[in-house]
Amino acid sequence: MGLIVQKFGGSSVANAERVMNVAKIVTDTYREGNDVVVVVSAQGDTTDDLIEKAYEITEKPSKREMDMLLTSGEQISISLLAMAIEKLGCHAVSLLGWQAGFNTTSAYGIARIKSVKADRIRAEIDRHNIVVVAGFQGLNKYDDLTTLGRGGSDTSAVAIAAAMHADRCQIFTDVEGVYTADPRKVPAARKLKEITYDEMLELATLGAQVLNNRSVEMAKKYNVKLEVLSSLKRVPGTIVKEVAKMEKMLIRGVTKDTDVARISVTKISNTPGIAFKLFSVLAKHKINVDIILQSVGRDNTKDITFTVSKGNAEEAVSCIADAFDISEEDIICDTNVAKVSVVGAGMESHPGTASKMFEALYEHDINIDMISTSEIKISVLIDIDVADKAVSAIHKAFFPEE
Ligand code: ADP
Ligand code: ASP
Ligand code: MG
């Protein structure tokens, strides 16, 4: 008995049959004596389809209008789910993000949640309603609709759970939990019973799309007990929490991130202050840099190579060309790269992790472009065409198939 927040992703509400299936899960939870707040995403590929519609009109849609358009996807699913719940004999009310009290920063398309004033949700619960809230959206200080970035409904759910001190936040999706690799790409991937917030945050940031990384960040901050589970099969999923049982695993997972571009600035002056100048120009343009590599200086010149997200690549090249007064042709930008990583708190005390990962790549003749490490992850930058092969090879090395 308690308050449970349940979130269902796009594939879980893709059609009428799936919406009825979700309504059954939600009403079962309610009938067990719980108060239930449900957060839903847009049905199936609706968000992608809406983006496509915008680009049929213009190459440069206004960010404000884009958010006005994209928030409509979730409006469809909340109303349909509320109808489905009523059909199963419970009372339900659907609320858009602003009705549910979501205040966000002003940046359209990438807004952050500032607060959730949950009074309306609470009032509806007191009226014995199951409350169905549109994920991925809020209202900014100009009273305009905003969206939270792709995959943002996970964060909406965690934000409600945090604001209302819910007993649990369940993220229902199309796989049975968090696996040691994407189970759709690596059939031998294993389901994890438990994982820590830190490890999950790393996995999510490095490409495991099963949870949005901001949702994990928020769950850690407010100590929200998260559970990832299937909307189609009623089996235990994965619990995300502060301390997890280690199950003697050296690493927790292998991930792939294809939203990467590698930029090389060659033959720049080998004098102090160059790296400072380069990265402060990027910072001024609010461009995040990930892996950085600087060559040893030779003949008074050196090369600096770094990675940014694909969406920032063009702007990064042009602002560096301007700042260093060089031609854009002297800056090499490669978008056919991917970052493959291994993640796990266990690797800190095991010096062999990197060599095991590199051996797996060598055995498959995969060349490493760049490497970066932290206490709980090792990432390599490789050719995008061999990224799936690399994930499988590395996974096999760490999780031998019985
Ligand atoms: P939803 O629409 O429910 O939000 P997503 O498509 O955003 O679902 O996330 C679920 C998908 O994440 C799965 O279908 C799976 O292919 C992918 N995925 C990637 N890495 C992992 C992983 N390590 N564990 C589980 N799923 C993963
Ligand atoms: N519908 C949004 C998207 O496709 C939000 C979400 O699914 O979490 O990104
Ligand atoms: Mg998602």
PDB file of C-alpha atoms and ligand atoms in Angstrom, residues 7-12 41 151 154 171-175 177-185 200 203 207-211 228 253-255, ligand 1:
ATOM      1  CA  LYS A   7       5.784   5.194 -16.490  1.00  0.00           C
ATOM      2  CA  PHE A   8       5.045   3.588 -19.850  1.00  0.00           C
ATOM      3  CA  GLY A   9       7.148   4.305 -22.948  1.00  0.00           C
ATOM      4  CA  GLY A  10       6.020   4.710 -26.550  1.00  0.00           C
ATOM      5  CA  SER A  11       6.052   1.045 -27.522  1.00  0.00           C
ATOM      6  CA  SER A  12       4.034   0.118 -24.417  1.00  0.00           C
ATOM      7  CA  SER A  41       5.022   8.858 -23.652  1.00  0.00           C
ATOM      8  CA  GLY A 151      13.478  10.152 -23.779  1.00  0.00           C
ATOM      9  CA  ASP A 154      11.526   8.896 -17.690  1.00  0.00           C
ATOM     10  CA  ILE A 171       9.619   2.402 -15.556  1.00  0.00           C
ATOM     11  CA  PHE A 172       7.793  -0.068 -17.816  1.00  0.00           C
ATOM     12  CA  THR A 173       9.328  -0.641 -21.230  1.00  0.00           C
ATOM     13  CA  ASP A 174       9.678  -3.167 -24.073  1.00  0.00           C
ATOM     14  CA  VAL A 175      12.498  -5.192 -22.479  1.00  0.00           C
ATOM     15  CA  GLY A 177      14.977  -4.668 -17.343  1.00  0.00           C
ATOM     16  CA  VAL A 178      18.505  -3.331 -17.582  1.00  0.00           C
ATOM     17  CA  TYR A 179      20.846  -5.781 -19.310  1.00  0.00           C
ATOM     18  CA  THR A 180      24.616  -6.124 -19.615  1.00  0.00           C
ATOM     19  CA  ALA A 181      24.199  -4.877 -23.226  1.00  0.00           C
ATOM     20  CA  ASP A 182      21.266  -3.919 -25.462  1.00  0.00           C
ATOM     21  CA  PRO A 183      19.357  -7.249 -25.514  1.00  0.00           C
ATOM     22  CA  ARG A 184      18.080  -6.491 -29.009  1.00  0.00           C
ATOM     23  CA  LYS A 185      21.619  -6.365 -30.360  1.00  0.00           C
ATOM     24  CA  MET A 200      23.175   3.201 -14.246  1.00  0.00           C
ATOM     25  CA  LEU A 203      25.410   3.280 -18.708  1.00  0.00           C
ATOM     26  CA  GLY A 207      24.279   5.062 -24.746  1.00  0.00           C
ATOM     27  CA  ALA A 208      22.026   2.537 -22.929  1.00  0.00           C
ATOM     28  CA  GLN A 209      18.772   4.236 -23.854  1.00  0.00           C
ATOM     29  CA  VAL A 210      16.624   2.108 -21.511  1.00  0.00           C
ATOM     30  CA  LEU A 211      16.691   4.988 -18.976  1.00  0.00           C
ATOM     31  CA  VAL A 228      12.832  -1.016 -14.810  1.00  0.00           C
ATOM     32  CA  GLY A 253      27.531  -3.486 -19.084  1.00  0.00           C
ATOM     33  CA  VAL A 254      28.758  -2.655 -22.565  1.00  0.00           C
ATOM     34  CA  THR A 255      27.269   0.325 -24.380  1.00  0.00           C
TER      35      THR A 255
HETATM   36  P1  ADP B   1      10.617   3.412 -24.012  1.00  0.00           P
HETATM   37  O1  ADP B   1       9.888   3.727 -25.279  1.00  0.00           O
HETATM   38  O2  ADP B   1       9.879   2.441 -23.158  1.00  0.00           O
HETATM   39  O3  ADP B   1      11.081   4.628 -23.274  1.00  0.00           O
HETATM   40  P2  ADP B   1      13.281   3.036 -25.076  1.00  0.00           P
HETATM   41  O4  ADP B   1      13.287   2.623 -26.516  1.00  0.00           O
HETATM   42  O5  ADP B   1      13.584   4.455 -24.765  1.00  0.00           O
HETATM   43  O6  ADP B   1      11.900   2.576 -24.455  1.00  0.00           O
HETATM   44  O7  ADP B   1      14.301   2.118 -24.238  1.00  0.00           O
HETATM   45  C1  ADP B   1      14.198   0.712 -24.286  1.00  0.00           C
HETATM   46  C2  ADP B   1      15.223   0.151 -25.249  1.00  0.00           C
HETATM   47  O8  ADP B   1      16.547   0.410 -24.745  1.00  0.00           O
HETATM   48  C3  ADP B   1      15.175  -1.341 -25.424  1.00  0.00           C
HETATM   49  O9  ADP B   1      14.248  -1.714 -26.408  1.00  0.00           O
HETATM   50  C4  ADP B   1      16.617  -1.708 -25.782  1.00  0.00           C
HETATM   51  O10 ADP B   1      16.743  -1.986 -27.155  1.00  0.00           O
HETATM   52  C5  ADP B   1      17.420  -0.452 -25.449  1.00  0.00           C
HETATM   53  N1  ADP B   1      18.607  -0.719 -24.626  1.00  0.00           N
HETATM   54  C6  ADP B   1      19.866  -0.250 -24.893  1.00  0.00           C
HETATM   55  N2  ADP B   1      20.736  -0.671 -23.989  1.00  0.00           N
HETATM   56  C7  ADP B   1      20.058  -1.417 -23.085  1.00  0.00           C
HETATM   57  C8  ADP B   1      20.433  -2.138 -21.894  1.00  0.00           C
HETATM   58  N3  ADP B   1      21.694  -2.146 -21.442  1.00  0.00           N
HETATM   59  N4  ADP B   1      19.450  -2.797 -21.217  1.00  0.00           N
HETATM   60  C9  ADP B   1      18.175  -2.781 -21.656  1.00  0.00           C
HETATM   61  N5  ADP B   1      17.759  -2.135 -22.784  1.00  0.00           N
HETATM   62  C10 ADP B   1      18.686  -1.458 -23.498  1.00  0.00           C
END
